[in-house]
PDB file of C-alpha atoms in Angstrom:
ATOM      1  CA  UNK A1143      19.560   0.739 -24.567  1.00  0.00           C
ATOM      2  CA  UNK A1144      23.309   1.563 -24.246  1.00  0.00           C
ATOM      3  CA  UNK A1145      23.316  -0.710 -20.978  1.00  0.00           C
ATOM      4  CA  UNK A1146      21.842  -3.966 -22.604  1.00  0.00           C
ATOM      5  CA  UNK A1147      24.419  -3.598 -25.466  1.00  0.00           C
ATOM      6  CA  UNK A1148      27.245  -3.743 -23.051  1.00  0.00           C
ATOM      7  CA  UNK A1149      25.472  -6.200 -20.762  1.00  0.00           C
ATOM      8  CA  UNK A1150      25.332  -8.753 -23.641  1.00  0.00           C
ATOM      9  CA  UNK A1151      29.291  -7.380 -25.310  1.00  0.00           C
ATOM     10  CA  UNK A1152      30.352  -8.555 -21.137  1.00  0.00           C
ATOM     11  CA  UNK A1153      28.397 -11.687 -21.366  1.00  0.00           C
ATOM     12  CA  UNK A1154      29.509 -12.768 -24.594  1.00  0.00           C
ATOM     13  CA  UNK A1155      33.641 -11.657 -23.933  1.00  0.00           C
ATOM     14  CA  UNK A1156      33.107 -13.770 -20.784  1.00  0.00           C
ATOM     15  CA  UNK A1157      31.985 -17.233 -22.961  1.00  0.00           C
ATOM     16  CA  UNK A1158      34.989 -15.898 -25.600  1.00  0.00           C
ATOM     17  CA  UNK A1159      37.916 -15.664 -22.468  1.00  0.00           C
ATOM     18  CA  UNK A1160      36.441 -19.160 -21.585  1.00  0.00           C
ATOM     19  CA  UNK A1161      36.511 -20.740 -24.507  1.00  0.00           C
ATOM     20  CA  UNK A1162      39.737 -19.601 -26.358  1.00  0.00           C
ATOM     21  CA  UNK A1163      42.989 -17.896 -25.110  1.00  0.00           C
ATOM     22  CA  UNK A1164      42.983 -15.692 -29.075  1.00  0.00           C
ATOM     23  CA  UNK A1165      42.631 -11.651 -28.084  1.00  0.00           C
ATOM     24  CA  UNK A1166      42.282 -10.922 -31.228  1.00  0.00           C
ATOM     25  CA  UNK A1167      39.069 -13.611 -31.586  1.00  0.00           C
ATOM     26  CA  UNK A1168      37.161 -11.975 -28.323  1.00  0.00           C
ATOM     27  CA  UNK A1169      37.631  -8.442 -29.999  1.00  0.00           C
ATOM     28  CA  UNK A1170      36.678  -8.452 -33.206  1.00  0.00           C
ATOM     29  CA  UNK A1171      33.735 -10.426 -31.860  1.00  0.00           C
ATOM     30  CA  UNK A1172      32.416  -7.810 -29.747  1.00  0.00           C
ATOM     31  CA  UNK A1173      33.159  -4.723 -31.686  1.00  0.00           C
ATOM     32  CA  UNK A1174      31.101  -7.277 -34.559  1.00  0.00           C
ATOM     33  CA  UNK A1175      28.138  -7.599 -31.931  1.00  0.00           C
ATOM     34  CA  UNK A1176      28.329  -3.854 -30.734  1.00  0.00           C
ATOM     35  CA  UNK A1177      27.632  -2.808 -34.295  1.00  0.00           C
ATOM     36  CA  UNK A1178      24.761  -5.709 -34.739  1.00  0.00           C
ATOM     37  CA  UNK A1179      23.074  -4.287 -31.137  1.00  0.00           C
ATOM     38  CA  UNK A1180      23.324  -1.316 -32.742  1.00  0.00           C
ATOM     39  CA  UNK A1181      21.059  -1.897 -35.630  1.00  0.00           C
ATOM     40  CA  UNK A1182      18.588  -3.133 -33.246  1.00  0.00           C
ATOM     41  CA  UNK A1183      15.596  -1.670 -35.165  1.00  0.00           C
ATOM     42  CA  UNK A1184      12.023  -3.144 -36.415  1.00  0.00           C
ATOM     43  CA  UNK A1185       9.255  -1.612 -38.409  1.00  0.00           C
ATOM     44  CA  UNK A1186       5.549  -1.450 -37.764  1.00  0.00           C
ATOM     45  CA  UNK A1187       2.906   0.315 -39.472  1.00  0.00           C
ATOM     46  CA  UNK A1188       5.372   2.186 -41.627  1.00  0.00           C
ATOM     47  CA  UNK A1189       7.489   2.971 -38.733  1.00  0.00           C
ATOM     48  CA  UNK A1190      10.582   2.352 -37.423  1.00  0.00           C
ATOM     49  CA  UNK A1191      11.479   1.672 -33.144  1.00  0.00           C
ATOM     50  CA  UNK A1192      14.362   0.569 -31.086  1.00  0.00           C
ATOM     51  CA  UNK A1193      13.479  -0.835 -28.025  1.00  0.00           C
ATOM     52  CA  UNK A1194      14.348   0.724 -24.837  1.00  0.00           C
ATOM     53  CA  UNK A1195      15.841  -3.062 -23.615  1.00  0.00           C
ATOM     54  CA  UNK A1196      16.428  -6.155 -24.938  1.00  0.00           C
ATOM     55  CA  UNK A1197      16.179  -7.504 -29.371  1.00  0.00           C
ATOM     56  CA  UNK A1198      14.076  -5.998 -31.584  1.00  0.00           C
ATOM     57  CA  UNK A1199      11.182  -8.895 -32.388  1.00  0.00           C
ATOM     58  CA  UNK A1200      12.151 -11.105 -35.058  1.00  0.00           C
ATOM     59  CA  UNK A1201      15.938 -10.271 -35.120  1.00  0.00           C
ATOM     60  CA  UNK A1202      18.197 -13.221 -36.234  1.00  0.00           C
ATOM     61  CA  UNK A1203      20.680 -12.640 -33.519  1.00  0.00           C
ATOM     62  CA  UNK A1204      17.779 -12.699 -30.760  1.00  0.00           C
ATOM     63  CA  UNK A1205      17.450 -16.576 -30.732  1.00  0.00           C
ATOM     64  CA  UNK A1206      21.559 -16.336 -29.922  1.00  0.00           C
ATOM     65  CA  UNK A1207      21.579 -13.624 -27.512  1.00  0.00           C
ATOM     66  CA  UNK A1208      18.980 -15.430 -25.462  1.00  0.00           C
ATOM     67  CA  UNK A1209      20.706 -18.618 -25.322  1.00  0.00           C
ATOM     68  CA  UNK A1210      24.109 -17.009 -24.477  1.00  0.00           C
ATOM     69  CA  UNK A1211      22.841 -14.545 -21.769  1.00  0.00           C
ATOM     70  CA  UNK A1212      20.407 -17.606 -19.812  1.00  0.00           C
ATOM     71  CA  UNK A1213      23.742 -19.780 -20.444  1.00  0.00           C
ATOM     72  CA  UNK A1214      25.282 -17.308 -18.442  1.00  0.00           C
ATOM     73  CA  UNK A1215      22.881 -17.386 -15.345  1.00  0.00           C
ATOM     74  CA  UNK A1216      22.348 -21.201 -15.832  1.00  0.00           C
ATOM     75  CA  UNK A1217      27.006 -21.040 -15.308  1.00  0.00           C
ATOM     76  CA  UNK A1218      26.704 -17.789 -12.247  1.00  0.00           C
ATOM     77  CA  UNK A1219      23.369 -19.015 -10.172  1.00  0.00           C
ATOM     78  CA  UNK A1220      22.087 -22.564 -11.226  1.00  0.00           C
ATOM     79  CA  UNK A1221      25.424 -24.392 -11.397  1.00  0.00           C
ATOM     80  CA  UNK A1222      25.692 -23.024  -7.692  1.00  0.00           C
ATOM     81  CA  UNK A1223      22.300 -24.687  -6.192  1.00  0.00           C
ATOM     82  CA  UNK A1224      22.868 -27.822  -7.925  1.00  0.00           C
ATOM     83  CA  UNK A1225      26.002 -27.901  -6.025  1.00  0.00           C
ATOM     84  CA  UNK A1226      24.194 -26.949  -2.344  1.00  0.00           C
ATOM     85  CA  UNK A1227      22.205 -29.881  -3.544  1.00  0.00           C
ATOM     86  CA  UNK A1228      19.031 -27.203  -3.340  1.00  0.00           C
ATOM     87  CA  UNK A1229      18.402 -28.461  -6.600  1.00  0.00           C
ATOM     88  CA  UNK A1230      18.770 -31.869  -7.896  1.00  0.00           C
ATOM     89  CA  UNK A1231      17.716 -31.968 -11.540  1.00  0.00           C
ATOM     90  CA  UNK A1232      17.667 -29.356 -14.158  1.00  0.00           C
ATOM     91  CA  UNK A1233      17.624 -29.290 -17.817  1.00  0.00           C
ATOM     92  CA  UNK A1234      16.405 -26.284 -20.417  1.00  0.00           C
ATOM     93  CA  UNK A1235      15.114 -26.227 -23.814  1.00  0.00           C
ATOM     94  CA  UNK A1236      15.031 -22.787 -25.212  1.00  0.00           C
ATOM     95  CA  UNK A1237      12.989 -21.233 -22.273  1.00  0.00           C
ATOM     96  CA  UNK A1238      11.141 -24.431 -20.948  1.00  0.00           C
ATOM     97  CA  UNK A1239      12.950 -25.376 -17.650  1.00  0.00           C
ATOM     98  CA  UNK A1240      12.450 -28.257 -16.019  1.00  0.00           C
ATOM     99  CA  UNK A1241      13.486 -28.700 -11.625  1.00  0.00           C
ATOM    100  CA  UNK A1242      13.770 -31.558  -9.717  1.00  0.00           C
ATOM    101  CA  UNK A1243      14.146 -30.027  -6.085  1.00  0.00           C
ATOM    102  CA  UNK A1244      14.949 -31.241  -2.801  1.00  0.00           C
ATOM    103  CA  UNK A1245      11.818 -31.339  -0.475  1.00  0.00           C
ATOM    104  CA  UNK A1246      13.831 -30.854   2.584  1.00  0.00           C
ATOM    105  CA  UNK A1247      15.914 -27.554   1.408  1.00  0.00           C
ATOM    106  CA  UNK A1248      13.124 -26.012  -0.714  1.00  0.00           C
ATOM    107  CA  UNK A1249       9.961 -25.972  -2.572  1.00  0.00           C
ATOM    108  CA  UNK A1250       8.527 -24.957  -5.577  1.00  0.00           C
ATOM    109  CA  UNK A1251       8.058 -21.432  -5.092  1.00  0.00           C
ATOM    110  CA  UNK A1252      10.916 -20.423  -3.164  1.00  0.00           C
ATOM    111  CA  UNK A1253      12.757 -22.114  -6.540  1.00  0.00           C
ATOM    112  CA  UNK A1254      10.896 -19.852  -9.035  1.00  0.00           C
ATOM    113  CA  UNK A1255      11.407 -16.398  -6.917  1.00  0.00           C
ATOM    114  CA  UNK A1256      14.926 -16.712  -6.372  1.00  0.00           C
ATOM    115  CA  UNK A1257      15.023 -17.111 -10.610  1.00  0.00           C
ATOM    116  CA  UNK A1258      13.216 -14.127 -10.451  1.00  0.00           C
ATOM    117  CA  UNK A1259      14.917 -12.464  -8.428  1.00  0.00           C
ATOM    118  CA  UNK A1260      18.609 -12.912 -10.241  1.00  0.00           C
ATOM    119  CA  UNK A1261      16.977 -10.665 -13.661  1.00  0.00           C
ATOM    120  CA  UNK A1262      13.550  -8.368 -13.077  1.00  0.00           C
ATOM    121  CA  UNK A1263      13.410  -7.987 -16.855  1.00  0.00           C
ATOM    122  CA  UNK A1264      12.985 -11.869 -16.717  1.00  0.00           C
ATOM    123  CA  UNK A1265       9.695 -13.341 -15.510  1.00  0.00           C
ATOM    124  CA  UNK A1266       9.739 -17.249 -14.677  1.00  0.00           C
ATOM    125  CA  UNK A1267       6.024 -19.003 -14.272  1.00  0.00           C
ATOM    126  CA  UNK A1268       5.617 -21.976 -11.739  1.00  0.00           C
ATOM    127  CA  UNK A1269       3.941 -24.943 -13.321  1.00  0.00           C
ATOM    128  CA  UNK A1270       3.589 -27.988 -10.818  1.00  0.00           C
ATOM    129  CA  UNK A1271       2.876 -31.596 -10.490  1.00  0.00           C
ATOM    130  CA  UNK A1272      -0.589 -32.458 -10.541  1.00  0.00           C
ATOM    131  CA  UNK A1273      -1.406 -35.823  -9.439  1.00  0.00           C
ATOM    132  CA  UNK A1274       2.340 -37.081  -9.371  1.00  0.00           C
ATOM    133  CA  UNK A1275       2.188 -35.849 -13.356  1.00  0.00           C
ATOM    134  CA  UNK A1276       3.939 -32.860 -14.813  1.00  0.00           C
ATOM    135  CA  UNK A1277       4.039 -31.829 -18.517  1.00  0.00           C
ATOM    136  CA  UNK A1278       7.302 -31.112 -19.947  1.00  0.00           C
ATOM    137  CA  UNK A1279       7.575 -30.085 -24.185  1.00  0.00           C
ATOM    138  CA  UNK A1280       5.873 -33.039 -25.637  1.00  0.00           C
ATOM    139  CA  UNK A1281       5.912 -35.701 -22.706  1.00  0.00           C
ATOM    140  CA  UNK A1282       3.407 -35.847 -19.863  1.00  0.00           C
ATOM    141  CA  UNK A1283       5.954 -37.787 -17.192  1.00  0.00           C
ATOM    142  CA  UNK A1284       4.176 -39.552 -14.354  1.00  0.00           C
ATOM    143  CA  UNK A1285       5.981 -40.282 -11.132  1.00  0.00           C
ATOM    144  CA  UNK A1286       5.395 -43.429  -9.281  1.00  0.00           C
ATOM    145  CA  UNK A1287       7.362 -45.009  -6.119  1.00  0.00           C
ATOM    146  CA  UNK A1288      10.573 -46.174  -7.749  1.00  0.00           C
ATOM    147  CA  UNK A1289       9.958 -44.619 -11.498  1.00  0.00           C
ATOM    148  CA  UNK A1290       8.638 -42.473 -14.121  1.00  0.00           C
ATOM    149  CA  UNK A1291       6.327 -43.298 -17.109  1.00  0.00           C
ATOM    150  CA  UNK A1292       6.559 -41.433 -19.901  1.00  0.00           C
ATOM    151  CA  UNK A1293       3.959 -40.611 -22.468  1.00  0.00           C
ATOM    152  CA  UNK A1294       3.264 -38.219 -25.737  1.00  0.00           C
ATOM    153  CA  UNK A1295       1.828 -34.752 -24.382  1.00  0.00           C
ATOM    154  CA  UNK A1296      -0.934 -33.275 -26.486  1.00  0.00           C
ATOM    155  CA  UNK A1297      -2.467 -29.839 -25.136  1.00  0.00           C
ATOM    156  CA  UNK A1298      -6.630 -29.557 -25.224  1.00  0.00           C
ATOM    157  CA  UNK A1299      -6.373 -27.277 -27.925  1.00  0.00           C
ATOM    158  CA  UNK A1300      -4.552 -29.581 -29.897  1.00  0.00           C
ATOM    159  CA  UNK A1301      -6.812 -29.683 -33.559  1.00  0.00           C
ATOM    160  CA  UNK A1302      -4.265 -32.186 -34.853  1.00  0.00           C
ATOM    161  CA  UNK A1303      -4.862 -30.707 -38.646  1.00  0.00           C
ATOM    162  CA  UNK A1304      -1.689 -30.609 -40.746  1.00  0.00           C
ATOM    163  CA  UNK A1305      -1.030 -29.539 -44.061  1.00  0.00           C
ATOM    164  CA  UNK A1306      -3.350 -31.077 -46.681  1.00  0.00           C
ATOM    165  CA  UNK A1307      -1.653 -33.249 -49.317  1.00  0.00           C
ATOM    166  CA  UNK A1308      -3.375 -32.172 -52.152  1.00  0.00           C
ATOM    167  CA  UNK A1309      -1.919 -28.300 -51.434  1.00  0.00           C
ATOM    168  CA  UNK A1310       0.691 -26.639 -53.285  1.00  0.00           C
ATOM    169  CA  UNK A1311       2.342 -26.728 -50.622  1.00  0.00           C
ATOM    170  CA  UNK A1312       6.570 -28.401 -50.203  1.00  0.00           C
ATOM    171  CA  UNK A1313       6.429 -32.149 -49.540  1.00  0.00           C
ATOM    172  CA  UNK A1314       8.819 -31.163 -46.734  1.00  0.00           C
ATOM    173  CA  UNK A1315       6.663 -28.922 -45.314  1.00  0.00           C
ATOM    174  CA  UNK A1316       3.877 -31.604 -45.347  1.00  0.00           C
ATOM    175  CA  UNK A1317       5.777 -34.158 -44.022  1.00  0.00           C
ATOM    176  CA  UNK A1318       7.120 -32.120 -40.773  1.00  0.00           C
ATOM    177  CA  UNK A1319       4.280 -32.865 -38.803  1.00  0.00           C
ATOM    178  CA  UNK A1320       4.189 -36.303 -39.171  1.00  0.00           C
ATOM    179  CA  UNK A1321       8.609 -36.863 -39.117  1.00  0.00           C
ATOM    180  CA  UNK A1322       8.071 -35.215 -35.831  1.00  0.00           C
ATOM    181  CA  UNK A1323       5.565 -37.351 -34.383  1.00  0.00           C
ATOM    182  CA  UNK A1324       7.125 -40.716 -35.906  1.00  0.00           C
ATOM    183  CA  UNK A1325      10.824 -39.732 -34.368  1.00  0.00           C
ATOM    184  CA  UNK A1326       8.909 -39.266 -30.958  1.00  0.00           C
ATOM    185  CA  UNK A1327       7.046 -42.288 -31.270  1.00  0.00           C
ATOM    186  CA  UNK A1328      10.658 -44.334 -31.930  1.00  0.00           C
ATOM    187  CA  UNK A1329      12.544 -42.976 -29.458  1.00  0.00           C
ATOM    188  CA  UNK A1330      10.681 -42.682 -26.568  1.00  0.00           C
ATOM    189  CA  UNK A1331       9.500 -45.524 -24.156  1.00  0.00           C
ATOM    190  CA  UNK A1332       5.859 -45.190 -24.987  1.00  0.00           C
ATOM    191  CA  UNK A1333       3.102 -47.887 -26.134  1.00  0.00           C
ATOM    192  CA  UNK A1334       4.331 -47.577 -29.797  1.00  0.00           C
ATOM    193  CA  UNK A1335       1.292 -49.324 -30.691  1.00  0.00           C
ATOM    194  CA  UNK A1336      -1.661 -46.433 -29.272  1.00  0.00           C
ATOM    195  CA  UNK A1337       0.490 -43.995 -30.617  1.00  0.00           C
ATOM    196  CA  UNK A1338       0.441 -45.222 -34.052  1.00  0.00           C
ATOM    197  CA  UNK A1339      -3.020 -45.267 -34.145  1.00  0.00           C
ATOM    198  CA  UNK A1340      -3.320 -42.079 -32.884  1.00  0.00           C
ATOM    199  CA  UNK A1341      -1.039 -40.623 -35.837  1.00  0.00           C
ATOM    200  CA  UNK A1342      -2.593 -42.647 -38.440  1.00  0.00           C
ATOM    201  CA  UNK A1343      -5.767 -41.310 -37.522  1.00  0.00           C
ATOM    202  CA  UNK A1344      -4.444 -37.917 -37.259  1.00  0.00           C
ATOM    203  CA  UNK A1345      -2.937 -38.792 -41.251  1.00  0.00           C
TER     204      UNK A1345
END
């Protein structure tokens, strides 16, 4: 445990050292993290654990030491193979990575080992184009000659029940599902009119 506490104190005084040129900011930040890591308990069953690596499930720091420690790699190893070129299009949101690779340097798998291979406590799956067509979040994008057509991405299990009106339930709580769909609708390039119907019927 004592090693992924000072893994993440390093990781986070390097983002600090980068960011600001204040000592005094970089160490009262870490000795503030070193005693959060340190509370790094969670209860089941009337019991209490540590884990032996990593944030105990549920933690409110977790969501931020994630993002600064894959930061990190994305800055040490990514930033390097989009500069060989290797790759030639990459974007993350939360742990959903998207690659654009070149054909002629590397291929899919080679790709997903070498992230492997830079953490074995991390695990990266392969998912890849099927039919010119890859799902990404909420967009199935569809590659043609000389572009890409972009539509809403429902998985199969998709039940497309929300939260019925007539519950006790917040308004805002009842209205997330269909904010989010509405936004999406707007802003992407889609057939505006299919997906309205599609919503309304889901309403």
């Amino acid at each position: 445990m004592l090693f992924y506490q000072y893994k993440n104190i390093l990781i986070t005084r390097f983002w600090l050292n980068e960011h600001n040129n204040i000592n005094t900011i970089t160490e009262q930040t870490s000795y503030l993290l070193k005693v959060i890591l340190k509370q790094n308990y969670f209860q089941h069953d009337n019991q209490f654990f540590q884990p032996e690596k990593g944030i105990a499930l549920g933690s409110p720091i977790s969501n931020t030491i994630a993002e600064i420690y894959l930061q990190f790699l994305e800055e040490i190893y990514i930033k390097q193979w989009l500069e060989s070129k290797e790759i030639i299009y990459y974007i993350r949101y939360v742990d959903n990575i998207l690659i654009i690779f070149n054909q002629n340097k590397t291929d899919g798998k080679t790709t997903v080992n070498h992230m492997n291979d830079i953490d074995k406590h991390l695990e990266f799956k392969l998912s890849e184009e099927k039919n010119n067509t890859i799902n990404y979040l909420d967009l199935s994008n569809h590659r043609n000659t000389n572009s890409i057509d972009t539509e809403i991405y429902r998985v199969p299990t998709l039940t497309d029940v929300t939260i019925q009106f007539s519950s006790n339930h917040p308004l805002e709580h009842k209205l997330a599902a269909f904010n989010l769909y509405i936004n999406g609708m707007l802003k992407l390039p889609i057939i505006k009119q299919q997906e309205w119907k599609i919503i309304l019927a889901i309403a």
